[in-house]
XYZ file of C-alpha atoms in Angstrom:
703
model
C -82.964 13.902 -17.456
C -84.661 11.318 -15.292
C -83.517 8.610 -17.706
C -79.939 9.810 -17.500
C -80.080 9.729 -13.721
C -81.401 6.202 -13.793
C -78.557 5.078 -16.045
C -76.023 6.758 -13.773
C -77.527 5.076 -10.721
C -77.429 1.697 -12.443
C -73.774 2.141 -13.474
C -72.851 3.318 -10.002
C -74.682 0.358 -8.534
C -72.759 -2.003 -10.797
C -69.449 -0.505 -9.716
C -70.443 -0.730 -6.068
C -71.417 -4.355 -6.461
C -68.159 -5.064 -8.287
C -66.097 -3.352 -5.581
C -67.964 -5.211 -2.848
C -67.542 -8.494 -4.694
C -63.829 -7.923 -5.250
C -63.365 -6.891 -1.643
C -65.072 -10.052 -0.486
C -62.894 -12.068 -2.858
C -59.715 -10.406 -1.649
C -60.637 -10.904 1.974
C -61.686 -14.489 1.390
C -58.567 -15.314 -0.618
C -55.978 -13.148 1.152
C -57.079 -14.007 4.645
C -55.041 -12.888 7.665
C -54.122 -16.501 8.460
C -52.947 -17.128 4.905
C -50.870 -13.949 4.791
C -49.446 -14.517 8.280
C -48.336 -18.006 7.313
C -46.837 -16.691 4.077
C -44.807 -13.949 5.783
C -43.615 -15.946 8.779
C -42.816 -19.185 6.934
C -40.979 -17.372 4.144
C -38.946 -15.332 6.612
C -38.041 -18.209 8.889
C -37.143 -20.578 6.053
C -35.116 -18.092 4.018
C -33.291 -16.432 6.921
C -33.316 -19.198 9.540
C -34.499 -16.629 12.064
C -37.559 -16.418 14.263
C -40.051 -13.711 13.256
C -43.147 -12.170 14.793
C -45.782 -9.786 13.529
C -48.845 -7.978 14.824
C -51.890 -7.303 12.722
C -52.302 -7.974 9.013
C -55.030 -5.938 7.328
C -56.072 -6.662 3.748
C -57.972 -3.913 1.941
C -59.127 -3.567 -1.639
C -57.957 0.053 -1.694
C -55.066 0.155 0.790
C -53.528 -3.200 -0.053
C -51.810 -5.409 2.543
C -50.825 -3.596 5.729
C -48.438 -5.474 8.064
C -47.806 -3.995 11.490
C -45.144 -4.599 14.146
C -43.051 -7.004 12.094
C -39.836 -8.230 13.804
C -36.943 -10.544 12.912
C -34.919 -11.862 15.842
C -31.191 -12.382 16.257
C -29.960 -15.921 15.707
C -30.769 -18.094 18.730
C -31.816 -15.026 20.698
C -34.834 -12.905 21.547
C -32.900 -9.719 20.715
C -34.275 -7.751 17.752
C -32.281 -7.709 14.485
C -34.908 -6.000 12.300
C -38.235 -4.404 13.077
C -40.708 -2.069 11.428
C -43.777 -0.420 12.803
C -45.621 -0.778 9.497
C -45.128 -1.733 5.896
C -47.708 -1.606 3.138
C -47.820 -3.745 -0.012
C -50.126 -2.556 -2.783
C -51.000 -5.231 -5.309
C -52.487 -5.310 -8.807
C -56.066 -6.490 -9.012
C -56.183 -8.262 -12.378
C -53.299 -10.727 -11.684
C -55.028 -11.484 -8.415
C -58.003 -12.853 -10.341
C -55.627 -15.517 -11.686
C -54.366 -16.163 -8.149
C -51.113 -14.280 -8.684
C -50.072 -11.596 -6.216
C -48.233 -8.840 -8.080
C -46.977 -6.167 -5.662
C -46.234 -2.916 -7.442
C -45.597 -0.695 -4.438
C -43.850 -1.252 -1.124
C -43.904 1.381 1.590
C -41.890 0.915 4.765
C -42.024 3.260 7.742
C -40.003 3.514 10.962
C -37.600 0.665 10.263
C -34.860 -0.255 12.741
C -31.921 -2.511 11.839
C -29.201 -3.453 14.328
C -25.849 -4.558 12.889
C -23.067 -5.898 15.094
C -19.506 -7.064 14.410
C -18.349 -10.164 16.281
C -14.819 -10.554 17.732
C -14.047 -13.290 15.156
C -14.636 -10.908 12.232
C -18.132 -12.140 11.354
C -21.346 -10.159 11.704
C -24.749 -10.858 13.175
C -26.080 -11.316 9.622
C -23.230 -13.477 8.257
C -25.261 -16.685 8.587
C -27.942 -15.207 6.293
C -25.622 -14.900 3.315
C -23.638 -18.139 3.457
C -23.427 -19.983 0.156
C -25.027 -23.119 1.512
C -27.923 -21.063 2.880
C -28.439 -19.352 -0.478
C -28.450 -22.717 -2.275
C -30.918 -24.078 0.265
C -33.225 -21.126 -0.420
C -33.118 -21.858 -4.155
C -33.976 -25.520 -3.590
C -36.858 -24.614 -1.285
C -38.210 -22.151 -3.850
C -38.205 -24.828 -6.536
C -40.236 -27.191 -4.349
C -42.549 -24.556 -2.870
C -46.294 -24.976 -3.256
C -49.225 -22.807 -2.194
C -49.843 -19.199 -2.984
C -48.026 -18.163 -6.178
C -46.380 -14.764 -5.675
C -44.840 -12.577 -8.376
C -42.950 -9.799 -6.608
C -42.734 -7.115 -9.244
C -42.254 -4.085 -7.004
C -42.446 -0.942 -9.102
C -42.231 1.599 -6.303
C -40.376 1.350 -3.002
C -40.586 4.033 -0.348
C -38.498 3.949 2.808
C -39.095 6.491 5.529
C -36.811 7.090 8.525
C -35.047 3.756 8.455
C -32.597 3.675 11.367
C -29.478 1.553 11.045
C -27.371 0.992 14.159
C -23.843 -0.416 13.953
C -21.518 -1.566 16.764
C -17.947 -2.879 16.520
C -16.084 -2.833 19.837
C -12.697 -3.690 18.278
C -12.889 -1.821 14.956
C -11.879 1.668 13.899
C -15.534 2.566 13.432
C -16.824 1.616 16.868
C -20.368 2.900 16.567
C -22.673 4.479 13.992
C -26.316 5.524 13.884
C -27.557 6.185 10.346
C -30.954 7.356 9.087
C -32.007 6.330 5.552
C -34.785 7.722 3.361
C -35.346 6.434 -0.167
C -37.654 6.683 -3.190
C -37.057 3.995 -5.821
C -38.743 2.555 -8.892
C -38.192 -0.921 -10.322
C -39.377 -1.774 -13.822
C -39.165 -5.239 -15.361
C -37.491 -5.191 -18.778
C -37.804 -8.937 -19.282
C -37.994 -12.105 -17.263
C -34.334 -11.733 -16.250
C -33.710 -7.989 -16.507
C -34.951 -4.942 -14.726
C -34.300 -1.240 -14.528
C -34.267 0.895 -11.434
C -33.950 4.566 -10.657
C -34.507 6.720 -7.634
C -32.900 8.642 -4.817
C -31.379 7.674 -1.485
C -30.516 10.040 1.325
C -28.424 8.995 4.321
C -27.656 10.981 7.441
C -25.041 9.876 9.926
C -26.762 10.999 13.113
C -23.733 10.050 15.176
C -20.614 7.986 14.656
C -17.553 7.169 16.756
C -14.445 6.696 14.613
C -11.146 6.228 16.488
C -12.393 8.177 19.520
C -13.640 11.044 17.345
C -17.370 11.768 17.229
C -19.113 12.766 13.976
C -22.642 14.129 13.886
C -25.248 15.064 11.269
C -23.304 14.173 8.112
C -25.611 14.041 5.110
C -25.031 12.269 1.792
C -27.545 12.273 -1.066
C -27.543 10.078 -4.178
C -29.620 9.768 -7.348
C -29.141 6.746 -9.576
C -30.299 4.944 -12.693
C -29.223 1.349 -13.369
C -30.077 -1.683 -15.500
C -29.540 -5.188 -14.153
C -29.273 -8.266 -16.358
C -29.547 -11.144 -13.892
C -28.837 -13.814 -16.492
C -25.632 -12.157 -17.682
C -24.887 -10.958 -14.125
C -24.171 -7.498 -15.412
C -25.028 -4.076 -14.007
C -25.067 -0.999 -16.208
C -24.720 2.141 -14.152
C -26.141 4.907 -16.314
C -25.547 7.495 -13.611
C -24.881 7.818 -9.918
C -24.903 11.414 -8.727
C -23.565 11.849 -5.208
C -23.407 14.801 -2.873
C -20.474 14.061 -0.526
C -19.721 16.867 1.933
C -21.533 19.087 -0.573
C -19.031 18.089 -3.265
C -20.793 16.755 -6.380
C -19.529 13.403 -7.667
C -20.764 11.584 -10.782
C -20.070 7.895 -11.469
C -21.039 5.893 -14.554
C -19.950 2.581 -16.064
C -20.418 -1.187 -15.985
C -20.020 -3.915 -13.369
C -19.997 -7.653 -14.008
C -20.151 -10.329 -11.302
C -20.328 -13.494 -13.444
C -16.828 -14.803 -12.701
C -15.321 -12.661 -10.000
C -16.027 -8.956 -9.972
C -14.898 -6.666 -12.749
C -15.834 -3.098 -13.492
C -15.048 -0.080 -15.630
C -16.140 3.206 -14.104
C -15.736 6.889 -14.879
C -15.623 9.181 -11.852
C -16.104 12.909 -12.382
C -15.990 15.837 -10.007
C -16.824 19.051 -11.840
C -14.858 22.108 -10.750
C -16.117 22.853 -7.269
C -15.361 25.575 -4.740
C -14.303 23.936 -1.475
C -15.156 27.051 0.528
C -18.825 26.142 0.028
C -18.481 23.232 2.459
C -20.328 24.113 5.638
C -18.146 24.307 8.774
C -20.277 21.779 10.658
C -19.841 19.262 7.832
C -16.113 19.907 7.447
C -15.552 19.543 11.192
C -16.593 15.889 10.954
C -13.558 15.074 8.790
C -11.101 17.880 9.521
C -9.467 19.160 12.732
C -11.466 21.775 14.569
C -10.834 25.220 13.133
C -9.486 23.998 9.769
C -11.006 25.637 6.685
C -10.698 24.685 3.001
C -10.849 26.919 -0.046
C -10.083 27.033 -3.746
C -11.438 24.894 -6.561
C -10.903 21.240 -7.371
C -11.875 19.114 -10.376
C -11.308 15.417 -11.060
C -11.655 12.934 -13.902
C -10.715 9.309 -13.249
C -11.179 6.091 -15.178
C -11.238 3.186 -12.730
C -10.902 -0.347 -14.102
C -10.676 -3.771 -12.519
C -10.395 -7.153 -14.194
C -12.241 -10.232 -12.964
C -9.118 -12.132 -11.869
C -9.059 -12.646 -8.103
C -5.600 -11.116 -7.630
C -6.371 -8.174 -9.890
C -6.581 -4.722 -8.305
C -8.164 -1.541 -9.585
C -6.191 0.700 -11.941
C -6.570 4.458 -12.320
C -6.129 6.801 -15.237
C -6.927 10.501 -15.158
C -6.121 13.704 -13.333
C -6.926 15.882 -10.345
C -6.748 19.598 -11.043
C -6.315 22.085 -8.193
C -6.836 25.825 -8.582
C -5.484 27.589 -5.482
C -6.763 24.901 -3.141
C -6.128 26.264 0.342
C -5.981 24.874 3.841
C -6.098 27.304 6.774
C -5.418 25.999 10.267
C -4.491 28.171 13.249
C -1.725 30.475 11.973
C -0.876 28.279 8.992
C -2.338 28.961 5.545
C -1.214 26.739 2.665
C -2.253 26.962 -1.005
C -1.687 24.283 -3.669
C -1.965 24.966 -7.364
C -1.317 22.469 -10.139
C -2.180 19.057 -11.547
C -1.810 15.517 -10.234
C -1.867 12.959 -13.063
C -2.568 9.266 -12.574
C -1.779 6.290 -14.768
C -1.888 2.590 -13.846
C 1.865 2.716 -13.119
C 2.643 6.187 -11.785
C 1.271 9.308 -10.100
C 2.948 12.493 -11.364
C 3.012 15.977 -9.879
C 3.056 18.494 -12.710
C 3.471 22.230 -12.259
C 2.558 21.944 -8.601
C 3.146 25.082 -6.565
C 2.960 25.516 -2.805
C 2.078 29.031 -1.663
C 1.952 30.266 1.926
C 1.838 34.049 2.203
C 5.134 35.324 0.767
C 6.477 31.765 0.638
C 6.460 29.926 -2.672
C 7.869 26.566 -3.689
C 7.883 24.444 -6.825
C 7.154 20.767 -6.274
C 8.055 18.081 -8.766
C 7.804 14.379 -8.217
C 6.239 11.033 -8.805
C 4.918 7.986 -7.003
C 5.727 4.699 -8.693
C 4.184 1.320 -7.882
C 1.635 3.179 -5.734
C -0.788 0.249 -5.479
C 1.591 -2.185 -3.814
C 4.835 -0.622 -2.545
C 4.841 3.140 -3.237
C 8.167 4.573 -4.352
C 7.971 8.334 -3.748
C 10.357 10.832 -5.326
C 9.832 14.484 -4.391
C 11.869 17.611 -5.121
C 11.005 20.961 -3.501
C 12.763 24.155 -4.558
C 12.238 27.720 -3.421
C 13.908 31.108 -3.527
C 12.560 32.092 -0.118
C 10.603 30.381 2.659
C 9.989 31.879 6.098
C 9.562 28.770 8.221
C 8.519 30.931 11.188
C 5.340 31.825 9.297
C 4.535 28.231 8.366
C 4.869 26.497 11.721
C 3.539 27.407 15.140
C 5.109 25.694 18.141
C 2.770 23.685 20.355
C 2.504 24.887 23.965
C 4.880 23.112 26.309
C 3.334 20.679 28.755
C 3.606 21.428 32.454
C 5.894 19.437 34.731
C 3.029 17.588 36.351
C 1.682 16.571 32.973
C 5.121 15.462 31.786
C 5.578 13.321 34.882
C 2.149 11.805 34.410
C 2.760 11.091 30.736
C 6.163 9.546 31.485
C 4.529 7.106 33.862
C 1.948 5.823 31.400
C 3.567 6.376 28.020
C 4.792 3.310 26.152
C 7.356 2.981 23.437
C 5.834 2.857 19.937
C 5.778 -0.582 18.346
C 8.074 -1.363 15.414
C 6.795 -0.022 12.104
C 6.577 -1.892 8.839
C 5.973 0.823 6.284
C 5.421 -0.416 2.760
C 6.938 2.759 1.414
C 10.111 4.121 -0.140
C 10.940 7.824 -0.106
C 13.580 9.941 -1.753
C 13.088 13.666 -1.181
C 15.148 16.811 -1.485
C 14.601 20.339 -0.206
C 16.580 23.288 -1.578
C 15.925 26.836 -0.364
C 18.048 29.835 -1.354
C 17.064 31.688 1.811
C 14.913 30.827 4.804
C 14.211 32.135 8.293
C 13.683 29.844 11.273
C 13.179 31.154 14.816
C 14.493 34.497 13.641
C 17.711 32.997 12.220
C 18.460 33.631 8.560
C 19.787 30.589 6.714
C 21.238 30.762 3.210
C 21.854 27.966 0.733
C 19.831 25.495 2.770
C 19.934 22.094 1.127
C 18.907 18.685 2.428
C 18.006 15.178 1.373
C 15.728 12.612 3.019
C 15.365 8.875 2.437
C 13.066 6.143 3.729
C 13.977 2.587 2.872
C 13.411 -0.692 4.721
C 11.787 1.307 7.537
C 14.925 3.369 8.126
C 14.460 7.130 7.769
C 17.777 8.818 7.069
C 19.077 12.307 6.365
C 22.216 11.888 4.221
C 22.888 15.606 4.553
C 21.342 18.813 5.828
C 23.497 21.904 5.593
C 23.526 25.647 5.145
C 25.175 28.948 6.006
C 23.997 31.042 8.917
C 25.094 33.475 11.621
C 28.370 34.211 9.823
C 29.137 30.505 9.887
C 27.974 27.143 8.597
C 26.289 24.001 9.868
C 25.946 20.439 8.615
C 24.345 17.308 9.962
C 23.329 13.804 9.021
C 21.455 11.085 10.840
C 19.094 8.142 10.737
C 16.137 6.705 12.643
C 15.369 2.976 12.548
C 11.572 2.760 12.714
C 11.630 -1.047 12.670
C 12.970 -1.061 16.246
C 10.550 -0.789 19.151
C 10.849 2.750 20.437
C 13.096 3.538 17.430
C 16.902 3.679 17.340
C 18.686 6.761 16.064
C 22.050 8.387 15.426
C 23.186 11.875 14.437
C 26.393 13.649 13.511
C 26.515 17.450 13.580
C 29.116 20.096 12.804
C 29.129 23.829 13.503
C 31.704 26.246 12.162
C 32.114 29.843 13.379
C 28.497 30.287 14.428
C 27.363 33.012 16.824
C 26.404 31.093 19.931
C 24.153 33.850 21.320
C 21.886 33.640 18.273
C 21.513 29.878 18.698
C 20.624 30.354 22.366
C 18.098 33.083 21.574
C 16.379 30.773 19.098
C 16.481 27.399 20.824
C 17.009 28.173 24.531
C 15.315 31.538 25.155
C 15.528 31.071 28.951
C 19.314 31.353 28.654
C 19.173 34.491 26.518
C 21.846 37.071 27.312
C 24.043 34.666 29.282
C 26.509 33.305 26.721
C 28.245 35.017 23.808
C 30.983 34.081 21.362
C 31.905 32.311 18.145
C 31.170 28.579 18.348
C 32.714 25.705 16.431
C 32.319 22.058 17.231
C 31.230 18.587 16.342
C 29.202 15.847 18.011
C 28.163 12.245 17.380
C 25.052 11.064 19.227
C 23.160 7.761 19.205
C 20.410 6.265 21.308
C 17.107 4.422 21.459
C 13.659 5.093 22.873
C 11.221 7.992 23.008
C 10.017 7.668 26.600
C 12.154 10.137 28.629
C 13.453 7.472 31.041
C 14.592 5.216 28.186
C 15.999 8.099 26.187
C 18.177 9.242 29.114
C 19.352 5.708 29.818
C 20.229 4.807 26.224
C 21.695 8.087 24.986
C 25.390 7.870 24.121
C 27.782 10.138 22.332
C 30.881 12.256 22.315
C 31.960 15.573 20.957
C 34.047 18.677 21.341
C 33.500 22.357 20.873
C 35.385 25.616 21.148
C 34.289 29.189 21.763
C 36.450 32.211 21.045
C 35.951 35.867 21.902
C 33.152 34.870 24.240
C 31.604 35.972 27.518
C 29.562 34.250 30.264
C 27.409 36.673 32.241
C 24.202 36.901 34.238
C 24.238 33.097 34.593
C 23.821 31.244 37.910
C 27.057 29.336 37.306
C 29.158 32.411 36.583
C 27.549 34.560 39.301
C 28.152 31.907 41.965
C 31.753 31.424 40.906
C 32.576 35.138 40.958
C 30.857 35.525 44.317
C 32.936 32.835 46.030
C 36.072 34.320 44.506
C 35.161 37.729 45.894
C 34.994 39.190 42.360
C 31.333 40.194 42.282
C 32.063 43.508 40.603
C 33.290 41.668 37.481
C 29.671 40.636 36.576
C 30.940 38.356 33.805
C 33.580 35.807 32.882
C 35.453 36.671 29.692
C 36.546 33.846 27.390
C 39.339 34.629 24.989
C 39.215 30.935 24.272
C 37.206 28.013 25.637
C 37.723 24.360 24.724
C 35.527 21.506 25.862
C 35.232 17.780 25.347
C 32.347 15.601 26.471
C 31.062 12.052 26.469
C 27.518 10.845 27.203
C 26.659 7.481 28.752
C 24.272 6.048 31.362
C 22.386 9.316 31.690
C 25.514 11.311 32.559
C 27.578 13.853 30.600
C 31.282 13.700 31.425
C 32.761 17.124 30.753
C 36.274 18.564 30.519
C 36.466 22.315 29.895
C 39.241 24.869 29.807
C 38.495 28.621 29.735
C 41.254 31.181 29.408
C 41.370 34.964 29.411
C 43.792 37.739 30.366
C 43.152 37.675 34.130
C 41.172 34.501 34.764
C 41.574 30.843 33.813
C 39.110 28.091 34.699
C 39.524 24.336 34.341
C 36.462 22.140 34.870
C 36.178 18.368 35.078
C 33.228 16.320 36.246
C 29.717 15.282 35.350
C 26.345 16.791 34.536
C 23.393 14.446 34.912
C 20.385 14.295 32.606
C 18.456 15.375 35.702
C 20.601 18.586 35.698
C 22.615 17.534 38.792
C 26.167 18.895 38.906
C 29.348 17.310 40.219
C 32.230 19.415 38.935
C 35.748 20.108 40.118
C 36.690 23.678 39.178
C 40.174 25.131 39.435
C 40.064 28.912 39.103
C 43.338 30.761 38.517
C 43.463 34.522 39.062
C 46.196 36.796 37.736
C 48.303 38.959 40.055
C 46.252 41.980 38.935
C 43.120 40.490 40.561
C 44.919 38.545 43.299
C 44.868 41.347 45.918
C 41.068 41.527 45.758
C 40.894 37.738 45.823
C 43.170 37.467 48.900
C 41.341 40.216 50.768
C 37.842 38.872 50.106
C 38.375 35.112 49.917
C 39.715 33.463 53.063
C 40.793 30.310 51.254
C 43.181 32.289 49.064
C 45.480 32.979 52.053
C 46.323 29.267 52.261
C 47.291 28.986 48.591
C 50.504 29.909 46.932
C 51.065 32.123 43.929
C 52.797 30.564 40.976
C 54.210 32.652 38.171
C 51.778 35.463 38.945
C 48.645 33.308 39.293
C 46.707 32.375 42.433
C 44.753 29.087 42.293
C 41.389 28.436 43.980
C 40.096 24.805 43.902
C 36.296 24.587 44.087
C 33.604 21.936 44.025
C 30.277 22.655 42.250
C 27.113 20.729 43.168
C 23.385 21.380 43.051
C 21.726 21.773 39.664
C 22.307 23.830 36.549
C 19.596 26.299 37.541
C 20.586 26.332 41.223
C 24.302 25.530 41.599
C 26.126 25.374 44.933
C 29.832 26.198 45.410
C 32.300 25.047 48.014
C 36.039 24.684 48.516
C 37.484 21.421 47.255
C 39.019 20.318 50.582
C 40.872 17.431 49.022
C 42.807 19.721 46.728
C 43.324 22.307 49.502
C 44.705 19.669 51.889
C 47.070 18.395 49.271
C 48.129 21.935 48.400
C 48.806 22.853 52.033
C 50.789 19.644 52.517
C 52.887 20.393 49.435
C 53.464 23.928 50.683
C 54.632 22.707 54.096
C 56.874 20.100 52.532
C 58.418 22.734 50.297
C 59.002 25.056 53.192
C 60.577 22.244 55.225
C 62.839 21.417 52.330
C 63.948 25.012 51.971
C 64.722 25.265 55.700
C 66.556 21.949 55.641
C 68.680 23.111 52.766
C 69.577 26.274 54.667
C 70.520 24.236 57.750
C 72.683 21.849 55.808
C 74.448 24.711 54.077
C 75.062 26.514 57.367
C 76.355 23.377 59.085
C 78.788 22.789 56.293
C 80.230 26.272 56.813
C 80.448 25.851 60.560
C 82.218 22.504 60.356
C 85.302 24.228 58.919
C 85.625 26.529 61.956
C 86.886 24.565 64.996
C 87.048 27.531 67.350
C 83.312 28.347 66.976
C 80.927 27.139 69.622
C 79.223 23.934 68.672
C 75.632 24.553 67.553
C 72.552 22.332 67.503
C 72.475 19.344 65.218
C 70.489 19.335 61.892
C 68.005 16.948 63.469
C 67.379 19.386 66.296
C 66.834 22.177 63.816
C 64.273 20.077 61.908
C 62.424 19.217 65.089
C 62.322 22.903 66.005
C 60.889 23.737 62.570
C 58.191 21.128 62.849
C 57.443 22.088 66.437
C 58.472 18.713 67.890
């Protein structure tokens, strides 16, 4: 027993001596000065940046511990890279031959600051220039001193913080945290294999004025790299993107240009499993996804510089849904991709009771997409699909008008040919049958060759175009209505005027203009048209109430329209209007203007039948000065104010003219009587001579 203890003590003593000896060797060989010079000189020569570091501790057990290492910005004291501590563990046996083989690198609390410059370069662009890389190779070939063989088998990164700033880009700011566990194994002198996991968390990002927070992406990978052949074999890359699993495998070669052949798979995944806080980073607030999606794509790219990636595969959707506010859409079907075309096969759109079949294709989708879409449905209730946005207040509209600018001309690299056919639909409570339309986009002109249907016991049709290549856009439209119930149109599109106008409307209009800012729209709008209403009524409207009041016909409450015809032109922000309304006891002729600001300047001639004339004469003082013609009494009026608050007055110009005509007529009648009487008297010589015709005329005129 004592002998055994002695042997154990001797062996332990030998190991202790060996450890002490090796420690002394390590500390004498890997001195702080030597390591400091190695780190700083290598950094400054390879990156052309100033670097600083704190302590360097060399330990037989812990390895090389470097603290407070910093790399500066180019020609600046600002920090580009810094780490509180990184540890390099080396192999002992190669060290005995004066070779430093590092098999583990651990980095903690790293901070990297990336910045985009206004000229499109970055604060690290000078590090990766070709001439700099060649210079590094030449320096390595001439280097003397401590031989280093960096065979790093394990790399651990903890809480690496990457900050990014780009004042002029879409992504203006991003703060990302990276954690990684990786292994690197040398397969040969020019090949290695690596596998591990990387986890990134976007702590905060500002993308086009929208803030994203706490977005996590995880990845596991396994790759082989042949540096001599410049080829990367990606055995697997498993990603977790918004909690959607994605697998990528394939090959990449960077020998002469970059070429690759990859297979991208998304196994069938339920989108409802995406957490709301994650989805909110990419989707509008309140939007929710559901249903299942699966994808298989082969992505290939040749090494030629002009070559672009090609796709071959499919995306399969099983009741993929999107719910937002009061809208809930479901897509079911397959999207197939080939290098030349994207096809929609068996695609169905479902929204509550609404269903539609969608067929189509996208040709030349990589360069100049040519989209052809056909949508057909037996029934779609548009009221259930779309929710109107709340109207802005007047103060907000005025404010927006002052600062809003016309959109710049568009240059869309896109062609579109679409059709929509619905047997029956409902929009704003109006039933529309046989709705059919076609839409085209070509050379940045969006046009509607036709849009027509049957509704409200009548029919409608329109066509138009919008030139998107013009600043502020330029547009034109032609519309026709035939025997449509005007009250239903008002109820749907002008609810404030509900219950004020009734009848059967027919008409046509041609409108053109330019601009979207209200001031420009009013100034540039031009057009003309005509319409007719039969069997109609105007009631409970400010215009009709004011007119009946001044005529002394308040008890009528409404203006009947057996027939109403109107013509209009639009120019310089003014609508020139000519309207004729006729009924059994009342006729109204209107001429004048209505401004885009709702100001009225109308001359109205109201004619009242002899049945209503007694009430008119008794209650309207102006009527006593006007004559009755063929059973009608005329009242000339002038309408000012605004559409919502009109003002009525007597048209004095017409009244003066009318009175003058009446006097002249009366004078003529009296003159005729005088002349006739004088002729009779001239044949009787024994009668007393009377006054002359001139005297009679003076008496009549009071002179």
